Amino acid sequence: GNSVTQMEGPVTLSEEAFLTINCTYTATGYPSLFWYVQYPGEGLQLLLKATKADDKGSNKGFEATYRKETTSFHLEKGSVQVSDSAVYFCALPGSARQLTFGSGTQLTVLP
Amino acid sequence: DVKVTQSSRYLVKRTGEKVFLECVQDMDHENMFWYRQDPGLGLRLIYFSYDVKMKEKGDIPEGYSVSREKKERFSLILESASTNQTSMYLCASLGDYQPQHFGDGTRLSIL
């Protein structure tokens, strides 16, 4: 079945630093790919998505490009803020419309 | 915007109790899901439902059951709560196309 391998955390950065969180996947075909974010004390929110190869999803300064050659969907942001501190999850659909998630990466941004 | 509401943000129960977690969505979605979130494990699917009175086991259904008597409501039941069921529980709904929409979660402690 489909699976996701996500960079383990925690990750601690200073404000304005560059962020990369790695995500690779194993899947049949070319499913849509997602990044979700979970702020402290909240549920998951969709951060961005890409529906086909070479698509770039973007939102709130975050970007991720669907790379079928390397089966990757790495999350990047050029300049993180303290308010970006959260847990980030990479995900893709399974066989029954559920989502298969990576283990999550805790990001802490220090002022 | 889709709204998924979980009845409790925090819940404390005792070992052996029967526990009900409720989830309601307001978008007439057919698909609903219950996930469990644990540190380092990401989200794992417990049960899902693609229609009223229909249910399917996910990856970790042992010790749980579900009920879907109305389209908008999907309940997770811990038949006899145990300490290893202490966790964050997340409900999600899905319409015709991804992505899923999540509630804020219920943090359940079993003493």
Short mmCIF file of C-alpha atoms in Angstrom, two decimals:
data_model
loop_
_atom_site.label_atom_id
_atom_site.label_comp_id
_atom_site.label_asym_id
_atom_site.label_seq_id
_atom_site.Cartn_x
_atom_site.Cartn_y
_atom_site.Cartn_z
CA GLY A 1 0.00 0.00 0.00
CA ASN A 2 0.89 3.66 -0.08
CA SER A 3 3.36 4.91 2.49
CA VAL A 4 5.12 8.11 3.54
CA THR A 5 8.54 8.61 5.08
CA GLN A 6 9.01 11.96 6.71
CA MET A 7 12.08 13.62 8.16
CA GLU A 8 12.17 13.09 11.88
CA GLY A 9 12.29 16.01 14.23
CA PRO A 10 12.28 17.95 16.26
CA VAL A 11 13.62 20.84 14.23
CA THR A 12 14.63 24.07 15.93
CA LEU A 13 15.43 27.17 13.88
CA SER A 14 15.99 30.84 14.48
CA GLU A 15 13.54 33.33 13.03
CA GLU A 16 14.21 34.10 9.34
CA ALA A 17 16.10 30.84 8.80
CA PHE A 18 15.43 28.59 5.78
CA LEU A 19 13.29 25.53 6.39
CA THR A 20 13.26 22.18 4.64
CA ILE A 21 11.27 19.18 5.84
CA ASN A 22 11.86 16.09 3.73
CA CYS A 23 9.07 13.79 2.62
CA THR A 24 9.31 10.77 0.32
CA TYR A 25 6.52 8.45 -0.65
CA THR A 26 5.74 5.04 -2.07
CA ALA A 27 2.56 4.80 -4.07
CA THR A 28 0.77 3.11 -6.92
CA GLY A 29 0.26 5.62 -9.69
CA TYR A 30 0.48 9.34 -9.07
CA PRO A 31 -1.76 10.31 -6.18
CA SER A 32 -2.30 13.81 -4.87
CA LEU A 33 0.13 14.83 -2.13
CA PHE A 34 -0.57 17.00 0.89
CA TRP A 35 1.11 18.88 3.70
CA TYR A 36 -0.98 19.42 6.83
CA VAL A 37 -0.05 21.62 9.78
CA GLN A 38 -1.10 21.27 13.41
CA TYR A 39 -0.70 24.34 15.60
CA PRO A 40 -0.50 23.80 19.38
CA GLY A 41 -3.80 22.63 20.82
CA GLU A 42 -5.53 22.42 17.45
CA GLY A 43 -6.52 19.87 14.84
CA LEU A 44 -4.92 19.46 11.44
CA GLN A 45 -5.27 22.08 8.74
CA LEU A 46 -4.42 21.63 5.10
CA LEU A 47 -1.32 23.73 4.36
CA LEU A 48 -0.85 22.95 0.67
CA LYS A 49 -1.36 20.27 -1.93
CA ALA A 50 -0.22 19.13 -5.37
CA THR A 51 -2.34 16.98 -7.61
CA LYS A 52 0.10 15.87 -10.32
CA ALA A 53 3.77 15.53 -11.10
CA ASP A 54 5.76 18.79 -11.26
CA ASP A 55 2.95 20.71 -9.59
CA LYS A 56 4.05 23.17 -6.94
CA GLY A 57 1.74 23.72 -4.01
CA SER A 58 2.14 26.95 -2.06
CA ASN A 59 0.52 28.74 0.87
CA LYS A 60 1.62 31.17 3.62
CA GLY A 61 5.14 31.30 2.16
CA PHE A 62 5.52 27.52 2.20
CA GLU A 63 6.15 25.57 -1.00
CA ALA A 64 6.43 21.93 -2.04
CA THR A 65 7.02 20.45 -5.49
CA TYR A 66 5.68 17.05 -6.55
CA ARG A 67 8.76 15.21 -7.90
CA LYS A 68 7.89 11.82 -9.38
CA GLU A 69 11.52 11.10 -10.35
CA THR A 70 12.60 11.15 -6.73
CA THR A 71 9.14 10.34 -5.26
CA SER A 72 9.49 13.35 -3.02
CA PHE A 73 7.39 16.28 -1.79
CA HIS A 74 9.72 18.31 0.41
CA LEU A 75 8.31 21.30 2.29
CA GLU A 76 10.30 24.55 2.16
CA LYS A 77 10.02 28.09 3.44
CA GLY A 78 12.57 30.79 2.83
CA SER A 79 12.18 32.68 6.09
CA VAL A 80 10.38 31.11 9.04
CA GLN A 81 8.57 33.04 11.74
CA VAL A 82 7.86 32.23 15.36
CA SER A 83 4.21 31.74 14.37
CA ASP A 84 5.25 28.83 12.12
CA SER A 85 6.02 26.72 15.19
CA ALA A 86 3.82 23.64 14.77
CA VAL A 87 3.83 20.00 13.77
CA TYR A 88 3.92 19.32 10.02
CA PHE A 89 2.60 16.16 8.38
CA CYS A 90 3.11 14.87 4.87
CA ALA A 91 0.22 12.73 3.57
CA LEU A 92 -1.18 10.92 0.56
CA PRO A 93 -4.46 9.07 -0.07
CA GLY A 94 -4.78 5.37 0.58
CA SER A 95 -6.84 2.77 -1.23
CA ALA A 96 -10.07 3.60 0.60
CA ARG A 97 -9.92 7.40 0.51
CA GLN A 98 -8.27 7.58 3.91
CA LEU A 99 -5.02 9.50 4.25
CA THR A 100 -1.70 7.87 5.05
CA PHE A 101 0.46 10.21 7.14
CA GLY A 102 4.11 10.57 7.88
CA SER A 103 5.20 10.53 11.51
CA GLY A 104 5.13 14.32 11.77
CA THR A 105 7.90 16.87 12.25
CA GLN A 106 7.82 19.25 15.21
CA LEU A 107 9.15 22.68 14.24
CA THR A 108 10.11 25.26 16.84
CA VAL A 109 11.15 28.73 15.69
CA LEU A 110 13.03 30.86 18.21
CA PRO A 111 12.91 34.67 18.18
CA ASP B 1 -15.95 26.41 4.98
CA VAL B 2 -16.37 22.86 6.17
CA LYS B 3 -16.81 22.57 9.90
CA VAL B 4 -16.03 19.37 11.75
CA THR B 5 -16.93 19.53 15.43
CA GLN B 6 -15.73 17.11 18.07
CA SER B 7 -17.80 17.16 21.21
CA SER B 8 -14.97 17.37 23.74
CA ARG B 9 -11.49 18.89 23.62
CA TYR B 10 -10.35 17.09 26.78
CA LEU B 11 -11.76 14.00 28.42
CA VAL B 12 -10.66 11.99 31.45
CA LYS B 13 -12.10 8.52 32.02
CA ARG B 14 -11.31 5.47 34.11
CA THR B 15 -10.14 2.03 33.06
CA GLY B 16 -13.05 -0.20 32.09
CA GLU B 17 -15.48 2.61 31.32
CA LYS B 18 -17.37 2.76 28.05
CA VAL B 19 -16.35 5.98 26.30
CA PHE B 20 -18.11 7.80 23.48
CA LEU B 21 -16.38 10.36 21.26
CA GLU B 22 -18.71 12.30 19.01
CA CYS B 23 -18.02 14.02 15.71
CA VAL B 24 -20.38 16.13 13.58
CA GLN B 25 -19.78 17.64 10.15
CA ASP B 26 -21.91 20.25 8.44
CA MET B 27 -21.16 19.66 4.75
CA ASP B 28 -23.22 16.58 3.95
CA HIS B 29 -20.02 14.59 3.36
CA GLU B 30 -20.42 10.88 2.83
CA ASN B 31 -16.99 9.86 4.12
CA MET B 32 -15.94 10.20 7.75
CA PHE B 33 -12.84 8.95 9.56
CA TRP B 34 -11.46 8.44 13.04
CA TYR B 35 -7.70 8.67 13.54
CA ARG B 36 -5.52 8.31 16.57
CA GLN B 37 -2.44 10.55 16.95
CA ASP B 38 0.56 9.50 19.02
CA PRO B 39 4.02 11.14 19.14
CA GLY B 40 6.40 9.64 16.60
CA LEU B 41 3.65 7.56 14.99
CA GLY B 42 1.76 10.23 13.10
CA LEU B 43 -1.93 9.58 12.58
CA ARG B 44 -3.26 6.04 12.36
CA LEU B 45 -6.68 5.15 11.00
CA ILE B 46 -9.04 3.43 13.43
CA TYR B 47 -12.31 3.22 11.49
CA PHE B 48 -13.98 4.95 8.61
CA SER B 49 -17.44 5.16 7.10
CA TYR B 50 -18.49 5.93 3.55
CA ASP B 51 -22.23 6.05 4.16
CA VAL B 52 -24.86 5.92 6.87
CA LYS B 53 -24.75 2.63 8.78
CA MET B 54 -21.64 1.58 6.87
CA LYS B 55 -18.29 1.13 8.58
CA GLU B 56 -14.90 -0.26 7.69
CA LYS B 57 -11.95 -1.17 9.88
CA GLY B 58 -8.80 0.84 9.53
CA ASP B 59 -5.31 -0.09 10.62
CA ILE B 60 -5.86 -0.27 14.39
CA PRO B 61 -9.53 -1.13 15.12
CA GLU B 62 -8.94 -3.39 18.13
CA GLY B 63 -10.69 -2.13 21.23
CA TYR B 64 -12.84 0.33 19.29
CA SER B 65 -16.18 0.36 17.52
CA VAL B 66 -18.09 3.06 15.65
CA SER B 67 -21.63 4.15 14.93
CA ARG B 68 -23.03 6.15 12.03
CA GLU B 69 -26.80 6.45 12.36
CA LYS B 70 -27.00 9.84 10.63
CA LYS B 71 -24.92 11.18 7.80
CA GLU B 72 -23.53 14.12 9.75
CA ARG B 73 -22.52 12.21 12.88
CA PHE B 74 -19.82 9.60 13.39
CA SER B 75 -19.19 8.24 16.88
CA LEU B 76 -16.15 6.38 18.16
CA ILE B 77 -16.75 3.98 21.04
CA LEU B 78 -14.19 2.55 23.41
CA GLU B 79 -16.01 -0.52 24.69
CA SER B 80 -13.86 -0.94 27.83
CA ALA B 81 -11.27 1.80 28.09
CA SER B 82 -7.68 0.86 28.83
CA THR B 83 -4.67 3.01 29.66
CA ASN B 84 -3.06 2.29 26.28
CA GLN B 85 -5.95 4.13 24.65
CA THR B 86 -4.79 7.40 26.17
CA SER B 87 -4.19 9.50 23.06
CA MET B 88 -5.34 12.35 20.82
CA TYR B 89 -8.32 11.37 18.66
CA LEU B 90 -9.04 13.21 15.43
CA CYS B 91 -12.17 13.04 13.33
CA ALA B 92 -12.21 13.98 9.64
CA SER B 93 -14.74 14.23 6.84
CA LEU B 94 -14.35 14.04 3.08
CA GLY B 95 -16.59 14.97 0.19
CA ASP B 96 -16.12 13.91 -3.40
CA TYR B 97 -12.48 14.96 -3.59
CA GLN B 98 -9.54 15.25 -1.23
CA PRO B 99 -8.50 16.89 1.04
CA GLN B 100 -10.03 15.71 4.28
CA HIS B 101 -11.22 18.25 6.83
CA PHE B 102 -10.34 17.71 10.47
CA GLY B 103 -11.87 18.60 13.80
CA ASP B 104 -9.83 20.09 16.63
CA GLY B 105 -9.28 16.73 18.28
CA THR B 106 -10.16 15.16 21.62
CA ARG B 107 -7.33 14.56 24.05
CA LEU B 108 -8.42 11.49 25.99
CA SER B 109 -6.77 10.33 29.20
CA ILE B 110 -7.60 6.93 30.68
CA LEU B 111 -6.67 6.62 34.34
#
